[in-house]
CSV table of C-alpha atoms in Angstrom, one decimal:
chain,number,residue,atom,x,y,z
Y,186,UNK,CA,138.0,-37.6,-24.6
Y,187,UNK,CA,141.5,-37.6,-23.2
Y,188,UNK,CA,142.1,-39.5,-20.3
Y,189,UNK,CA,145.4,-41.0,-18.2
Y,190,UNK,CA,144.9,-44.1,-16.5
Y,191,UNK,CA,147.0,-45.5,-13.4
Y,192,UNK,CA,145.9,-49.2,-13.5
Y,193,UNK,CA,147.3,-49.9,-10.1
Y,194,UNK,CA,146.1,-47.9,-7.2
Y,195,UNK,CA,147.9,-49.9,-4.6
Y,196,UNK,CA,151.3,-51.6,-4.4
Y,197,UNK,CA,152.9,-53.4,-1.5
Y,198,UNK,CA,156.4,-53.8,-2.2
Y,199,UNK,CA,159.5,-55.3,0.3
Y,200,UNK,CA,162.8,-53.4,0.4
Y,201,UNK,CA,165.0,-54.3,-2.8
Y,202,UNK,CA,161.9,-55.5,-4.9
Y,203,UNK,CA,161.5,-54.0,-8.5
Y,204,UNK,CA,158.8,-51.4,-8.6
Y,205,UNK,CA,156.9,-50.9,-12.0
Y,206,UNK,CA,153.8,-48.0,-12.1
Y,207,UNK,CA,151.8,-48.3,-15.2
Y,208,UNK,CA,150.6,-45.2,-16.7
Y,209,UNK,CA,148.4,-45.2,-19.8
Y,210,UNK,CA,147.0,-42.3,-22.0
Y,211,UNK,CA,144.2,-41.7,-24.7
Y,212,UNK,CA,145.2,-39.5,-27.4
Y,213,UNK,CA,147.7,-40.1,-30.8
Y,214,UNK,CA,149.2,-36.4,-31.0
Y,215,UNK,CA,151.6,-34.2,-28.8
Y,216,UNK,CA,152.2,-34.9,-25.3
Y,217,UNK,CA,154.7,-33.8,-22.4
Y,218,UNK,CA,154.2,-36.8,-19.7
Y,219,UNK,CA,155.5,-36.3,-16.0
Y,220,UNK,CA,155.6,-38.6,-12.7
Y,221,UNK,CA,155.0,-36.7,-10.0
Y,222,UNK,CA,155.7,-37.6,-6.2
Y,223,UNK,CA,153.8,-37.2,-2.9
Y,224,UNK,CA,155.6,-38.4,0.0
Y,225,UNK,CA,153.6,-38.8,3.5
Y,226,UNK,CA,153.0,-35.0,4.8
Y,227,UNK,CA,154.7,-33.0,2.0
Y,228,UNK,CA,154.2,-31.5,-1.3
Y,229,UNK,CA,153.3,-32.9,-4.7
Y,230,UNK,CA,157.2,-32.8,-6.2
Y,231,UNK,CA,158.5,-33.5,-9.5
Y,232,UNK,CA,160.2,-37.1,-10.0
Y,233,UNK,CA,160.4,-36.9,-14.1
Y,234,UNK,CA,159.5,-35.6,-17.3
Y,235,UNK,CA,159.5,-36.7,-21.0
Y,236,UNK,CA,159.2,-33.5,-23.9
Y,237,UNK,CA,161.1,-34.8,-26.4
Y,238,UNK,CA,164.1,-36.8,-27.1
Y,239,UNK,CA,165.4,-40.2,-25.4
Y,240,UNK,CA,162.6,-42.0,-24.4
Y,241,UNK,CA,163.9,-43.5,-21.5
Y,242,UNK,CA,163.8,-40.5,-19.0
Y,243,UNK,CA,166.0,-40.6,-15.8
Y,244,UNK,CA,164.7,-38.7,-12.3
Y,245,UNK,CA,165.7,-38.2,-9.1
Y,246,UNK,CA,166.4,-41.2,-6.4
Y,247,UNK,CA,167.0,-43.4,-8.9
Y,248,UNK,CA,163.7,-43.9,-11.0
Y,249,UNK,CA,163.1,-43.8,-14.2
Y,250,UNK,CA,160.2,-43.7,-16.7
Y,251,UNK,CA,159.8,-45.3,-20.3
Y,252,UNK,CA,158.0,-43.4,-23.2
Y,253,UNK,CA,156.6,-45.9,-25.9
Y,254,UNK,CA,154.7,-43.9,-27.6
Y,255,UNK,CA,153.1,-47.2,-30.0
Y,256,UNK,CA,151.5,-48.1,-26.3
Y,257,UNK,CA,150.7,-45.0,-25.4
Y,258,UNK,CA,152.7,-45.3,-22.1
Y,259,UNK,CA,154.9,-43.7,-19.3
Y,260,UNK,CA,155.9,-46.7,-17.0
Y,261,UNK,CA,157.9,-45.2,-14.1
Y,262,UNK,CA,160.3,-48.1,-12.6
Y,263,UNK,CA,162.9,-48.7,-10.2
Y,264,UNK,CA,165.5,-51.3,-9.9
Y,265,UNK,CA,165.2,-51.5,-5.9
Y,266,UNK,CA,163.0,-49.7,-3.6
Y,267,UNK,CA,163.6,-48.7,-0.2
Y,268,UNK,CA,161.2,-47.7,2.6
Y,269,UNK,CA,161.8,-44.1,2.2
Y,270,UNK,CA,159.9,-44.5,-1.5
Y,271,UNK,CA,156.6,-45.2,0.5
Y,272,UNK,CA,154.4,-42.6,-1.2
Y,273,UNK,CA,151.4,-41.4,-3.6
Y,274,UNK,CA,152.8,-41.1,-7.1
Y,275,UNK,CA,151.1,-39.1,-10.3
Y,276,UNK,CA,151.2,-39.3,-13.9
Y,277,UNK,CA,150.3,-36.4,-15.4
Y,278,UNK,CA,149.7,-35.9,-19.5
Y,279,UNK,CA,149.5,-32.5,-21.2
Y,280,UNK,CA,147.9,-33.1,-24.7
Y,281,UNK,CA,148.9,-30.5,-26.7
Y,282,UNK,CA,145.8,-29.6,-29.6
Y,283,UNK,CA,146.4,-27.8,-32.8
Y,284,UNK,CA,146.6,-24.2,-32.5
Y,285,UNK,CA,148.6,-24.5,-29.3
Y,286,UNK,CA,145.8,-25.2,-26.7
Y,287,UNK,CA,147.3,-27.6,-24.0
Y,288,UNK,CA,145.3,-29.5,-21.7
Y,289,UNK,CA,146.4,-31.4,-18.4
Y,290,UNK,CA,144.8,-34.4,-16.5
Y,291,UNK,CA,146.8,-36.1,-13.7
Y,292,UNK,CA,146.1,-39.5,-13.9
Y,293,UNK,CA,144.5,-40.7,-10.0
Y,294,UNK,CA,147.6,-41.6,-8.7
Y,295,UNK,CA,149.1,-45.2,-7.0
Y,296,UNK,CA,150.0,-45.7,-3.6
Y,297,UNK,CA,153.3,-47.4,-3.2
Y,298,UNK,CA,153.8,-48.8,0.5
Y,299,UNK,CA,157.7,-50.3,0.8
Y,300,UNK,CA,158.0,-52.8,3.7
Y,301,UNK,CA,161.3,-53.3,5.6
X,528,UNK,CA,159.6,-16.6,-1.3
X,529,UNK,CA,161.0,-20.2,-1.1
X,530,UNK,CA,158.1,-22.0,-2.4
X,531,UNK,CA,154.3,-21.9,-2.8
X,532,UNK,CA,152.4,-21.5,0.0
X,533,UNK,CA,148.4,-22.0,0.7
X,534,UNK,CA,146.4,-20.6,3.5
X,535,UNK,CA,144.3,-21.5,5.1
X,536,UNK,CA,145.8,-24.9,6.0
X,537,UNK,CA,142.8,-26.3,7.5
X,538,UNK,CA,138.8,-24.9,7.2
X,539,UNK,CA,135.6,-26.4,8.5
X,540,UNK,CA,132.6,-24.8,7.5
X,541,UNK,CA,129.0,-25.3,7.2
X,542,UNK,CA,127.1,-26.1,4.5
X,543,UNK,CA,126.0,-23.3,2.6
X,544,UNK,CA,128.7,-20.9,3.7
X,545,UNK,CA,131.3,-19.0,1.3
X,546,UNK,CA,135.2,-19.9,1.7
X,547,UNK,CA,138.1,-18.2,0.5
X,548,UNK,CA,141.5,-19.9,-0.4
X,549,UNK,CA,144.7,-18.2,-0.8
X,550,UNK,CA,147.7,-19.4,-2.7
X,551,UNK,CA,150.7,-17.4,-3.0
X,552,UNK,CA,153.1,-18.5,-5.8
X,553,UNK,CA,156.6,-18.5,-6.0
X,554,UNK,CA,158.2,-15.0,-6.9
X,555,UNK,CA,158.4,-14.5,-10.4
X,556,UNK,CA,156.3,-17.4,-11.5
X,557,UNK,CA,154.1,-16.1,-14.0
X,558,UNK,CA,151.8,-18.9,-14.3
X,559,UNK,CA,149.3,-20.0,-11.5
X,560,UNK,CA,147.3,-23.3,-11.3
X,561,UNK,CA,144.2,-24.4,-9.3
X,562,UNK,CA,143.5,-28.3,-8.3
X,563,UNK,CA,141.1,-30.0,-6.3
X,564,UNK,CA,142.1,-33.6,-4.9
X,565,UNK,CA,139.3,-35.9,-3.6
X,566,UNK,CA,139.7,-38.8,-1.2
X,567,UNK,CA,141.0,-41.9,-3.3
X,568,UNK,CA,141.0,-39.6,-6.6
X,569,UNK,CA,143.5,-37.9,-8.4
X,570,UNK,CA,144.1,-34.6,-9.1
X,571,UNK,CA,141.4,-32.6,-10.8
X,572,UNK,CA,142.5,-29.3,-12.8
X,573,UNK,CA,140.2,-26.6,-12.1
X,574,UNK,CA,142.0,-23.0,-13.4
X,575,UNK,CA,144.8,-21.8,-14.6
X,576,UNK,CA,146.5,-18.5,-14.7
X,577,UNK,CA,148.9,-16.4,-17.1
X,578,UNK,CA,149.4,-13.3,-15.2
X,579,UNK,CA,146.3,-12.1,-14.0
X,580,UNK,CA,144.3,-13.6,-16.7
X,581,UNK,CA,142.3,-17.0,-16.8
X,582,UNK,CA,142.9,-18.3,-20.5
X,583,UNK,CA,141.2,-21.5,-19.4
X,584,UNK,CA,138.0,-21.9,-16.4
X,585,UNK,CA,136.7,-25.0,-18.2
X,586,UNK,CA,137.3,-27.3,-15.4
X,587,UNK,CA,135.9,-25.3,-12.7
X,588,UNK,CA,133.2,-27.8,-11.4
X,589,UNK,CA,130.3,-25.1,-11.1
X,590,UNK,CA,129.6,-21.1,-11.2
X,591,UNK,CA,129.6,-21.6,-7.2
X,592,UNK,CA,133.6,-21.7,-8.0
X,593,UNK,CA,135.5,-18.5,-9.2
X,594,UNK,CA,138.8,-17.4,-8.6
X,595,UNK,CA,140.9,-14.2,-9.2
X,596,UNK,CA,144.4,-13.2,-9.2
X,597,UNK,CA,145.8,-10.2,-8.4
X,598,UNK,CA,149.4,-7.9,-9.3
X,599,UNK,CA,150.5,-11.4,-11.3
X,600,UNK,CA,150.7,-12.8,-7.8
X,601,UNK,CA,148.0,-13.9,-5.3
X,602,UNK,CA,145.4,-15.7,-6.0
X,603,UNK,CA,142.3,-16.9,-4.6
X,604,UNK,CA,139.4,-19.4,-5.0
X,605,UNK,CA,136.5,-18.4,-3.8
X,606,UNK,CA,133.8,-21.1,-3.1
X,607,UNK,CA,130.2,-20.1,-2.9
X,608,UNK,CA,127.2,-21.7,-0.8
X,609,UNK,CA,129.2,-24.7,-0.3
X,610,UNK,CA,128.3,-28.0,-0.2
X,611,UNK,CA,129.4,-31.3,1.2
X,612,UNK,CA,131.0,-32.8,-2.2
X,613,UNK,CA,133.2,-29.7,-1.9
X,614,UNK,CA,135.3,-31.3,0.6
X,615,UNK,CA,138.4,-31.8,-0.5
X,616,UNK,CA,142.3,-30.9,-0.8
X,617,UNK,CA,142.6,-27.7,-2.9
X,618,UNK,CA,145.9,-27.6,-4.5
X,619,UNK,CA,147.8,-24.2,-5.7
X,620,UNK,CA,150.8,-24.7,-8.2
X,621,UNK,CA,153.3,-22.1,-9.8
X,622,UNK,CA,155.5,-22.5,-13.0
X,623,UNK,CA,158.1,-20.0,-14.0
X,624,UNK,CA,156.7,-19.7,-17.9
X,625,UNK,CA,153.2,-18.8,-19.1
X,626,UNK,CA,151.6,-20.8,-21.6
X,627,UNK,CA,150.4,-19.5,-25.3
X,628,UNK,CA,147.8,-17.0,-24.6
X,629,UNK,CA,145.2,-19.6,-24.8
X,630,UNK,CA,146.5,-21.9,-22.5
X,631,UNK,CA,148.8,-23.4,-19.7
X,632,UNK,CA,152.4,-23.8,-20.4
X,633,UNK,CA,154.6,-27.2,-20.6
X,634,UNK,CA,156.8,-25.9,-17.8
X,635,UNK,CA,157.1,-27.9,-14.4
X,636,UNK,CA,154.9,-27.2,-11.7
X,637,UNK,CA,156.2,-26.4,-8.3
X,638,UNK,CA,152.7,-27.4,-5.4
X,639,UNK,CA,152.0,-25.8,-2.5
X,640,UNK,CA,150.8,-27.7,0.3
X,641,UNK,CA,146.5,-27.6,-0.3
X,642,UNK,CA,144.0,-26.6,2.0
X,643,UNK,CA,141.9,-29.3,3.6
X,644,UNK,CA,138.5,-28.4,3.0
X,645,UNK,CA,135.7,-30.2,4.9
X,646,UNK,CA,131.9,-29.0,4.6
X,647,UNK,CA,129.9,-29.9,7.8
């Protein structure tokens, strides 16, 4: 069965330390692979998203996310981190099946707390 | 309007009781999308919607759960008899594009912000 695995759940990071979020999928055919964001108090939002094309996929406030498809996986990194980068962040995999039927799984998300 | 919203915000019920969600999408967004989000888990897909049609109600968790959408707009999820492990954050998202008619579309998902429910 499909799956998308976020192997950290929790990361403590200072301000200006490299952040790097692992995200890992099951499946060898067609897929569209977002990063999503959930900062304290608001709504899930979109940080990125990989269709096609480059595989190294810029986002807003500075991250970025890595497609190596011979892994399987969607890091999402960023050079230096500030406090206001505290929050819940998603992977989410659509695996696209022939005949056109897509299916989604979000992977269970990593909580990223930034210390001053 | 401006983005997706979701009432209630908040419900506390009892065991056993029915509960009604609302989400309303953003305006023109033809596609409509159901999670549920337990503590310390991600987010679990439960239905999907092109128009007013559910191509897809494979990941509702049992037939206590339904849902329905309306004039391509709002939509509801409708919990029946609840039970405790239905506590949870329900999560309503829109996307601008429908899928294939069998399924949900590629496009980018703009969330509302959920409905805490907790079952007493």
């Amino acid at each position: 069965a499909q799956s998308v695995s976020q192997h950290n759940h929790h990361v403590i990071l200072s301000e200006a330390a490299s952040l790097e979020l692992g995200c890992n999928y099951s499946y060898g055919g067609t897929v569209n692979l977002f990063w999503y964001v959930q900062y304290p108090g608001q709504h899930l939002q979109l940080l990125l998203k990989y269709f096609s094309g480059d595989p190294l996929v810029k986002g807003i406030k500075g991250f970025e996310a890595e497609f190596i498809k011979s892994k399987f996986s969607f890091n999402l990194r960023k050079p230096s981190v500030q406090w206001s980068d505290t929050a819940e962040y998603f992977c989410a995999v659509i695996f696209t099946f022939s005949g056109g039927y897509n299916k989604l799984i979000f992977g269970a998300g990593t909580r990223l707390a930034v210390h001053p | 309007g401006a983005g997706v919203s979701q009432s209630p915000s908040n419900k506390v019920t009892e065991k056993g009781k029915d509960v009604e969600l609302r989400c309303d999408p953003i305006s023109g967004h033809t596609a409509l999308y159901w999670y549920r989000q337990s503590l310390g888990q991600g987010l679990e897909f439960l239905i999907y919607f092109q128009g007013n049609s559910a191509p897809d109600k494979s990941g509702l968790p049992s037939d206590r759960f339904s849902a329905e959408r309306t004039g391509g707009s709002v939509s509801t999820l409708t919990i029946q008899r609840t039970q405790q492990e239905d506590s949870a954050v329900y999560l309503c998202a829109s996307s601008q594009n429908p899928g294939q008619p069998i399924s949900l579309s590629t496009d980018t998902q703009y969330f509302g912000p959920g409905t805490r429910l907790t079952v007493l």
